[in-house]
Amino acid sequence: MQSIPLSSPDLTDAERQAVSAVLLTPYLSMGSEIKAFENAFEALTGCQCAIGVNSGTAGLHLCVHAAGIQEGDLVITTPFSFVASTNVLLFERAVPIFVDIETLTGNIDPHLVEAAAHDLAARGHAARRWLPPRGASETAPLKAILPVDVFGQPADMDGIQQTAQSYRLKVIEDSCEALGAEYKGRLAGTLGDYGVFAFYPNKQITTGEGGCIVTNDAQAAGRMTALRNQGRAPGDTWLQHTYLGYNYRLDEMSAALGRVQLKRLDELLIKRQQVADWYANHLQGVEGLEIPTVASTTTRMSWFVYVVRCAPELDRSAIAAALGKRGIPTRPYFLPIHLQPYMVEKFGYRPGMFPIAEDLGQRGLALPFSSVMTQQQVEYVCEGLREVLRNS
Ligand SMILES: *Cc1c(COP(=O)(O)O)cnc(C)c1O
């Protein structure tokens, strides 16, 4: 029996040497590596400012600050995401307004975003139906939209941008799963006011822990740079703090690792595409299984995870258990955010409120996926899956 990891970083001697080189200097934080890492992100995205941080969550949190989102403010976002995209709103006591998603991509539905913005901007009675059962005021201002590029596929950003313009909303694009993806030829993360990437070891590139914000808003970037560094504004000494800030700094070893990884981005995305293609070839037409779909607006997919959908009548957890016995780990992807226990407690959400997100949440199963997977490993997973499905 083989044992295949669910995900794996893709590291070479170049990464190891870059990290070792930092360790030969006394500069382990706030040195030249983070600056170079940020410059590389500015070059890649064409954005004026890139700000390295110590996680994607930290990056999103700083964007929430930059967008002026405060206690009680409303922000339209998706329940079908990793929890961080909603948690950063809760950190500031803002209220996530969930709208349901598109079946094809799992991304937020731009028509629902428009409808919600329309009603919420009017406030009062019309706003009521978009609010959570409790914990929000119908007279609260709508401040922003926070779409997520789910599984490496950009959200349908044109409609979202149009809504944002109509109602003067900020857009925070959570591209933590979509580094290098393209929407109608434009790079994910550059399509809103602020974009955020993340570099946990299961992402397309890794720094161990880390993230990066990109924006063309230089003023906001200045504020986020200060907040990242304990609230120190330019000119502040080590013990002067103009703002209430955080320690969200990315260290030099991580930045050095990330710089090498970023240089390899194209290679890594091509390898991930190849693995996704192998999966598609082996799983196409398998009964009881839907393979991922790429929308026509996605001109480049940046495969983050490979999530298949089990037919509704199948028992997903039994399938996962049977695969586990064959050394094939899997993971349900995602458990919708509104049904996480702390969200139910805080806002009173109930099953059935976001049926598409819940349906995909019940049927999605992430298979082992990384750029270092071999064709033979993919075949082993697919053979196991086909066999398990035949027996169920
Ligand atoms: C990975 C990820 C993040 C950030 O995660 P960190 O572990 O904080 O780097 C944020 N949003 C989404 C959708 C993610 O997948």
Coordinates of N, CA and C and ligand atoms in Angstrom, one line a residue, residues 54-58 60 81-82 84-85 148-149 174 176-177 198-200 202-203 209-211 304 334, ligand 1:
N54 N 2.9 38.0 8.2 CA 3.2 36.6 8.7 C 2.1 35.6 8.5
S55 N 1.0 36.0 7.9 CA 0.0 35.0 7.5 C -1.0 35.7 6.5
G56 N -1.7 34.9 5.8 CA -2.8 35.4 5.0 C -3.8 36.1 5.8
T57 N -4.1 35.5 6.9 CA -5.1 36.0 7.9 C -4.7 37.4 8.3
A58 N -3.5 37.6 8.7 CA -2.9 38.9 9.1 C -3.1 39.9 8.0
L60 N -5.4 39.9 5.5 CA -6.8 40.2 5.4 C -7.2 41.2 6.5
S81 N -15.8 29.3 2.2 CA -14.4 29.7 2.2 C -13.8 29.1 3.5
F82 N -12.5 29.3 3.5 CA -11.7 29.1 4.7 C -12.2 30.2 5.7
A84 N -10.9 32.2 7.8 CA -10.2 33.4 8.0 C -10.9 34.6 7.3
S85 N -11.5 34.4 6.1 CA -12.0 35.5 5.4 C -13.2 36.1 6.1
V148 N -13.9 35.8 -2.3 CA -12.8 34.8 -2.2 C -12.6 34.1 -3.5
D149 N -11.3 33.9 -3.9 CA -11.0 33.2 -5.2 C -10.9 31.7 -4.8
D174 N -9.8 38.2 -1.4 CA -9.1 37.1 -0.8 C -8.6 36.2 -1.8
C176 N -6.0 34.2 -1.4 CA -5.1 33.4 -0.6 C -4.9 32.0 -1.3
E177 N -5.9 31.6 -2.1 CA -5.9 30.3 -2.8 C -5.6 30.4 -4.2
A198 N -1.5 34.1 0.4 CA -1.1 33.3 1.6 C -0.1 32.2 1.2
F199 N 0.8 31.9 2.2 CA 1.9 31.0 1.8 C 2.1 29.9 2.9
Y200 N 1.0 29.4 3.5 CA 1.0 28.2 4.3 C 1.6 27.1 3.4
N202 N 0.6 24.4 2.2 CA -0.3 23.7 1.2 C -0.6 24.6 0.1
K203 N -0.2 25.9 0.1 CA -0.5 26.8 -1.0 C 0.4 26.7 -2.2
E209 N 5.0 30.0 7.2 CA 3.8 30.8 7.4 C 4.1 32.2 6.7
G210 N 3.1 32.8 6.2 CA 3.3 34.1 5.5 C 2.1 34.5 4.7
G211 N 2.2 35.8 4.3 CA 1.2 36.3 3.4 C 1.7 37.6 2.8
F304 N -5.2 25.0 -6.5 CA -4.9 25.0 -5.1 C -5.1 23.6 -4.5
F334 N -15.5 23.0 1.5 CA -15.4 23.5 2.8 C -16.5 23.1 3.7
Ligands
LIG1 C1 -5.2 30.0 3.3 C2 -6.2 30.9 3.3 C3 -6.2 32.1 4.0 C4 -5.0 32.5 4.9 O1 -4.5 31.5 5.7 P1 -3.3 31.7 6.6 O2 -3.1 30.3 7.2 O3 -3.6 32.7 7.7 O4 -2.1 32.1 5.8 C5 -7.2 33.0 3.9 N1 -8.3 32.8 3.2 C6 -8.4 31.6 2.4 C7 -9.6 31.4 1.6 C8 -7.4 30.7 2.5 O5 -7.5 29.5 1.8

